[in-house]
Coordinates of C-alpha atoms in Angstrom, one line a residue:
M116 CA -36.2 135.5 58.5
E117 CA -32.7 136.9 58.8
I118 CA -33.0 137.0 62.6
K119 CA -34.4 133.4 62.6
H120 CA -31.5 132.1 60.4
F121 CA -29.1 133.9 62.7
S122 CA -30.6 132.3 65.8
I123 CA -30.4 128.8 64.2
F124 CA -26.8 129.4 63.1
K125 CA -25.9 130.7 66.6
Y126 CA -27.6 127.6 68.1
F127 CA -25.6 125.2 66.0
S128 CA -22.4 127.1 66.4
I129 CA -22.7 126.5 70.2
I130 CA -24.1 123.0 70.3
I131 CA -21.9 121.3 67.6
P132 CA -18.6 122.0 69.4
L133 CA -20.2 120.7 72.6
L134 CA -21.2 117.5 70.9
T135 CA -18.1 116.9 68.7
G136 CA -15.2 118.9 70.2
G137 CA -13.1 117.6 73.0
C138 CA -14.5 114.0 72.9
Y139 CA -12.1 112.9 75.6
A140 CA -11.2 114.3 79.0
E141 CA -8.2 116.6 79.4
I142 CA -6.7 114.8 82.3
P143 CA -5.7 111.2 81.7
F144 CA -6.3 108.2 83.9
V145 CA -2.9 106.7 85.0
G146 CA -2.7 103.4 86.7
N147 CA -0.5 100.5 87.4
R148 CA -1.9 97.4 89.1
I149 CA 0.6 95.0 90.6
S150 CA -1.4 91.8 90.5
A151 CA 1.2 89.4 91.8
A152 CA 4.6 89.6 93.5
G153 CA 7.0 87.1 94.9
F154 CA 10.1 87.8 97.1
N155 CA 13.3 85.8 97.6
T156 CA 14.1 84.6 101.1
N157 CA 15.7 87.7 102.4
K158 CA 13.3 90.0 100.5
S159 CA 16.1 91.7 98.7
K160 CA 14.6 91.0 95.3
A161 CA 11.1 90.7 94.0
V162 CA 9.5 89.4 90.8
F163 CA 6.1 90.9 90.0
L164 CA 3.5 91.4 87.3
S165 CA 2.7 94.9 86.3
D166 CA -0.4 95.9 84.4
A167 CA -0.1 99.6 83.5
Q168 CA -2.4 101.9 81.5
V169 CA -2.9 105.5 80.5
S170 CA -6.3 106.4 79.0
K171 CA -8.6 109.4 78.6
K172 CA -12.3 109.1 79.6
A173 CA -14.9 109.7 76.9
R174 CA -17.0 112.8 77.2
A175 CA -19.6 114.9 75.3
I176 CA -21.1 112.8 72.4
S177 CA -18.5 110.1 72.7
A178 CA -19.8 109.3 76.2
F179 CA -23.3 108.4 74.9
P180 CA -25.2 106.3 75.6
D181 CA -23.4 104.3 78.3
G182 CA -20.3 106.4 79.2
G183 CA -18.4 105.6 76.0
I184 CA -15.1 103.8 75.4
P185 CA -12.0 105.4 76.9
K186 CA -9.1 106.3 74.5
I187 CA -6.2 104.1 75.3
L188 CA -2.9 106.0 75.2
F189 CA -0.6 103.5 76.8
R190 CA -1.0 99.9 77.8
K191 CA 1.6 97.4 79.0
S192 CA 1.6 94.2 80.9
A193 CA 5.0 92.8 81.9
L194 CA 6.9 90.7 84.4
Y195 CA 9.7 92.5 86.2
L196 CA 12.7 91.7 88.5
Y197 CA 13.3 94.4 91.1
D198 CA 16.6 94.4 93.0
M199 CA 15.6 96.5 96.1
Q200 CA 19.2 96.8 97.4
G201 CA 20.6 98.1 94.1
D202 CA 17.3 99.8 93.2
K203 CA 17.4 98.2 89.8
L204 CA 14.4 97.2 87.7
Q205 CA 14.7 94.6 84.9
E206 CA 11.9 93.7 82.5
I207 CA 11.8 89.9 82.2
F208 CA 8.8 89.2 80.0
T209 CA 6.3 91.4 78.1
Y210 CA 2.8 90.2 77.4
S211 CA 0.8 91.2 74.3
S212 CA -1.1 94.4 74.7
N213 CA -4.2 92.3 73.9
V214 CA -3.8 90.3 77.1
R215 CA -6.0 92.0 79.6
G216 CA -8.0 90.9 82.6
F217 CA -6.2 88.1 84.3
N218 CA -5.4 86.6 87.7
S219 CA -1.8 85.7 88.4
R220 CA 0.7 84.3 90.9
V221 CA 4.4 84.4 91.4
S222 CA 6.5 82.1 93.5
F223 CA 10.2 83.0 94.0
V224 CA 12.7 80.6 95.5
N225 CA 16.5 80.2 95.2
G226 CA 17.0 82.3 92.1
K227 CA 14.0 80.8 90.3
A228 CA 10.6 82.4 89.9
A229 CA 7.5 80.4 88.8
F230 CA 4.6 82.4 87.5
S231 CA 1.2 82.0 85.8
I232 CA -1.7 84.0 84.5
R233 CA -5.3 82.9 83.9
P234 CA -8.2 84.6 82.2
K235 CA -11.0 86.4 84.0
P236 CA -14.6 86.5 82.5
G237 CA -13.8 89.6 80.5
W238 CA -10.9 87.8 78.8
D239 CA -13.2 84.9 77.8
Y240 CA -15.6 87.5 76.3
E241 CA -12.8 88.9 74.2
L242 CA -11.9 85.5 73.0
K243 CA -15.4 85.0 71.6
H244 CA -15.6 88.4 70.0
G245 CA -12.6 88.7 67.8
L246 CA -9.5 88.3 69.9
D247 CA -7.0 85.8 68.4
R248 CA -7.1 82.7 70.7
D249 CA -3.5 81.9 69.7
I250 CA -2.3 85.1 71.4
I251 CA -3.9 84.0 74.7
D252 CA -2.7 80.4 74.4
N253 CA 0.9 81.6 74.2
Y254 CA 0.6 82.9 77.7
R255 CA -1.5 80.1 79.4
G256 CA 0.1 77.8 81.9
I257 CA 3.1 77.7 84.3
F258 CA 6.4 79.4 83.4
I259 CA 9.7 79.5 85.3
Y260 CA 12.3 82.2 85.1
D261 CA 16.0 81.3 86.0
L262 CA 17.7 84.5 87.2
A263 CA 21.2 83.1 86.7
K264 CA 20.6 82.0 83.1
N265 CA 18.1 84.8 82.4
E266 CA 15.9 82.2 80.7
I267 CA 12.1 81.6 80.7
T268 CA 10.7 78.1 80.2
R269 CA 7.1 77.0 80.0
L270 CA 6.6 73.9 82.2
T271 CA 3.0 73.2 81.3
Q272 CA 0.3 74.9 79.2
K273 CA -2.4 73.8 81.7
G274 CA -2.2 75.0 85.3
I275 CA -2.6 77.8 87.7
E276 CA -1.3 78.9 91.1
P277 CA 2.4 77.7 91.1
Y278 CA 4.2 77.1 94.4
L279 CA 7.9 76.3 94.6
S280 CA 9.2 74.1 97.5
P281 CA 11.7 75.8 99.9
D282 CA 14.6 73.9 98.3
G283 CA 13.4 74.8 94.8
K284 CA 13.3 71.2 93.7
Y285 CA 9.5 70.8 93.3
L286 CA 6.7 72.9 91.9
L287 CA 3.1 72.3 93.0
Y288 CA 0.2 73.7 90.9
F289 CA -3.5 73.2 90.2
V290 CA -5.4 72.2 87.1
Q291 CA -9.2 73.0 87.1
G292 CA -11.7 71.3 84.8
S293 CA -15.5 71.8 84.7
D294 CA -16.1 69.4 87.6
Y295 CA -12.7 68.7 89.1
T296 CA -9.5 70.2 90.6
N297 CA -6.2 68.3 90.2
V298 CA -3.2 68.9 92.4
R299 CA 0.0 68.2 90.5
T300 CA 3.7 68.4 91.0
I301 CA 6.7 68.8 88.8
E302 CA 10.2 67.6 89.8
L303 CA 12.3 70.4 88.2
A304 CA 15.5 68.4 87.8
N305 CA 13.9 66.0 85.3
N306 CA 10.5 67.6 84.5
N307 CA 8.7 64.6 86.0
N308 CA 5.0 65.7 86.1
R309 CA 2.6 63.7 88.2
L310 CA -0.9 63.8 89.6
L311 CA -1.1 63.9 93.4
K312 CA -4.8 64.2 94.1
K313 CA -8.0 64.8 92.2
Y314 CA -10.9 66.5 93.9
D315 CA -14.5 67.3 93.1
R316 CA -14.4 71.0 92.2
F317 CA -17.8 71.7 93.6
N318 CA -16.8 70.6 97.0
Y319 CA -13.3 72.0 97.1
F320 CA -12.3 75.6 96.7
F321 CA -8.5 76.2 96.6
A322 CA -7.4 79.7 97.4
R323 CA -3.9 79.5 98.9
A324 CA -1.2 77.0 99.7
K325 CA 2.0 76.9 101.7
F326 CA 5.0 74.6 101.8
L327 CA 5.5 73.5 105.5
D328 CA 8.8 71.9 104.5
N329 CA 10.3 70.4 101.3
S330 CA 7.7 67.5 101.3
N331 CA 4.6 68.7 103.0
I332 CA 2.3 71.4 101.8
L333 CA -0.8 73.0 103.4
I334 CA -3.6 73.8 101.0
L335 CA -6.6 76.0 101.9
K336 CA -9.5 73.8 100.8
S337 CA -12.3 76.2 101.8
P338 CA -12.8 79.0 104.2
E339 CA -13.2 76.5 107.0
T340 CA -10.8 73.6 106.2
C341 CA -7.3 72.8 105.0
I342 CA -5.5 69.8 103.6
R343 CA -2.0 68.8 104.6
L344 CA -0.6 66.9 101.6
N345 CA 2.7 65.0 101.3
I346 CA 4.1 65.5 97.8
A347 CA 6.3 62.4 98.0
T348 CA 3.7 59.9 99.1
G349 CA 0.5 61.6 98.2
E350 CA -0.9 61.0 101.7
S351 CA -3.3 63.7 102.9
E352 CA -4.9 64.8 106.1
E353 CA -7.8 67.3 106.5
L354 CA -7.4 69.9 109.2
S355 CA -9.6 72.6 110.7
F356 CA -8.7 76.1 109.5
S357 CA -8.2 77.2 113.1
K358 CA -5.2 74.9 113.5
A359 CA -3.7 76.0 110.2
K360 CA -4.5 79.7 110.6
E361 CA -1.2 80.7 112.2
Q362 CA 0.7 79.1 109.3
F363 CA -1.1 81.1 106.7
E364 CA -0.8 84.3 108.7
K365 CA 3.0 83.9 108.8
E366 CA 3.1 83.2 105.1
Y367 CA 0.7 86.1 104.2
P368 CA 1.3 88.9 106.8
D369 CA 0.8 91.5 104.1
D370 CA 0.0 91.8 100.4
P371 CA 3.5 91.6 98.7
A372 CA 2.3 94.2 96.2
D373 CA 2.0 96.8 99.0
F374 CA 5.8 96.9 99.1
L375 CA 5.8 98.0 95.4
E376 CA 3.0 100.5 95.7
Y377 CA 5.1 103.5 94.8
L378 CA 7.1 102.0 92.0
P379 CA 7.8 105.1 89.7
F380 CA 5.7 105.3 86.6
K381 CA 8.6 106.2 84.5
A382 CA 10.4 103.0 85.4
I383 CA 7.6 101.1 83.6
G384 CA 7.4 103.4 80.6
I385 CA 4.9 106.0 81.6
D386 CA 6.0 109.7 81.1
I387 CA 3.2 112.0 82.1
N388 CA 4.6 114.7 79.8
E389 CA 3.5 112.7 76.8
Y390 CA -0.1 112.6 77.8
C391 CA -0.7 115.9 79.6
H392 CA 0.9 119.1 78.4
K393 CA 0.9 121.5 81.3
N394 CA 3.4 123.7 83.1
R395 CA 4.4 123.5 86.8
K396 CA 1.8 126.0 88.0
Q397 CA -1.0 124.2 86.2
W398 CA 0.1 120.8 87.6
L399 CA 0.3 122.1 91.1
K400 CA -3.2 123.6 90.7
D401 CA -4.5 120.2 89.6
I402 CA -3.0 118.6 92.7
I403 CA -4.4 121.2 95.1
E404 CA -7.9 121.1 93.6
M405 CA -7.9 117.3 93.2
K406 CA -8.4 117.5 89.4
G407 CA -9.0 114.3 87.5
D408 CA -10.7 111.3 88.9
N409 CA -7.7 109.3 89.8
F410 CA -4.8 109.3 92.2
G411 CA -2.4 107.9 89.6
Y412 CA -2.5 111.1 87.6
R413 CA -1.6 113.2 90.6
R414 CA 1.1 110.7 91.6
A415 CA 2.6 110.8 88.1
V416 CA 2.7 114.6 88.3
L417 CA 4.4 114.6 91.7
E418 CA 7.0 112.2 90.4
E419 CA 7.7 114.5 87.5
L420 CA 8.0 117.6 89.8
Y421 CA 10.0 115.7 92.5
N422 CA 13.5 116.6 91.4
T423 CA 12.5 120.3 91.3
M424 CA 11.1 120.4 94.8
D425 CA 12.8 120.3 98.2
K426 CA 11.2 119.3 101.5
N427 CA 10.0 122.9 102.1
D428 CA 8.3 122.9 98.7
L429 CA 6.5 119.7 99.4
Q430 CA 5.4 120.9 102.8
T431 CA 4.2 124.1 101.3
L432 CA 2.1 122.1 98.9
L433 CA 0.5 120.3 101.8
N434 CA -0.3 123.6 103.4
R435 CA -1.8 125.0 100.3
M436 CA -4.0 121.8 100.0
D437 CA -5.1 122.3 103.6
N438 CA -5.9 126.0 103.0
Y439 CA -7.9 125.1 99.9
K440 CA -9.9 122.5 101.9
E441 CA -10.8 125.0 104.6
Q442 CA -12.5 127.2 102.0
L443 CA -14.9 124.5 101.0
S444 CA -18.4 123.8 102.4
S445 CA -18.8 121.1 105.0
Y446 CA -19.9 118.5 102.5
E447 CA -17.2 119.4 99.9
K448 CA -14.6 119.5 102.7
L449 CA -15.6 115.9 103.7
K450 CA -15.3 114.8 100.0
Y451 CA -11.9 116.5 99.7
E452 CA -10.6 114.7 102.8
V453 CA -11.6 111.3 101.3
Y454 CA -10.3 112.0 97.8
S455 CA -7.1 113.6 98.9
K456 CA -5.9 111.0 101.4
K457 CA -3.8 109.0 99.0
T458 CA -2.2 112.1 97.5
I459 CA -1.4 113.4 101.0
D460 CA 0.1 110.1 102.0
F461 CA 2.2 110.1 98.9
I462 CA 3.5 113.6 99.5
N463 CA 4.4 112.6 103.0
Y464 CA 6.2 109.6 101.6
L465 CA 8.2 111.9 99.3
I466 CA 9.1 114.2 102.2
R467 CA 10.4 111.2 104.3
N468 CA 12.5 110.0 101.4
K469 CA 13.8 113.4 100.2
K470 CA 17.4 113.9 101.0
D471 CA 18.4 117.3 102.6

């Protein structure tokens, strides 16, 4: 009996810590999604929406039965103004931490930035299950930020996808109902808001628009067709997408968010030291062995170590990563090449920008 009791005790002394101890992963997920960005004419300044988060993945008993709920350590959604020439970042507007899962757009012209957010299905679910609707209603609609005055004004509570005219006098946006899409404009000098066109929503899918000049705008109606619309007269003309394709390619040569891909995590409030307590040797080991399941963690670590490393140190790190890869099996080596690509690209970026 004593041996049996001892065996049971030993069993539970092993299994209980496995089930209850360390309910969350050691290495955090670190991410910052830039979901919208707008540049001024000479691309010296950008206004963008940042959606940043630090969390730890559930594990052990906390991960049952469906993977569990991650532990949120940091969450922030905010609109920023970035002066690229002066390398200065200014927080313009901070959203409630409850506002998650939205599409957005920023249009930036002549010192004014129009922006909007709109809910995704996940947000609608939260509204039905306990999230205060007033919180969300505070952020719906079209807003405009005046850089000179440092002021934000909501132009309308209903509306998505704002576009400012090249002279900054007009704003075009869309309002979607259950069976319609309205195209509306606001004359910013007097806030005159008027309906330009109403379309059957089931036959018209609006994805992008572009001002051709101060009066004419080109709207992508569907993957095949476009509409040229005069905002002064309301007259419209339907065009094949092939004729308008060049205009859209000039307007959208790249995703604006790509230019802000390596915005430092610390600039938006994320300090990796607060969420992962390791020394330099342990951090470098994590990078070399691709620890954690996200590039954001490794990038945050590299940003933290950057000031203590010169170009030779960074190149040595790349060499150590390559040596580690060569010791792996063929299959693991292939996986490593895929998972390490973003990290290697970032280290090369740091080398290029490191001053001698």
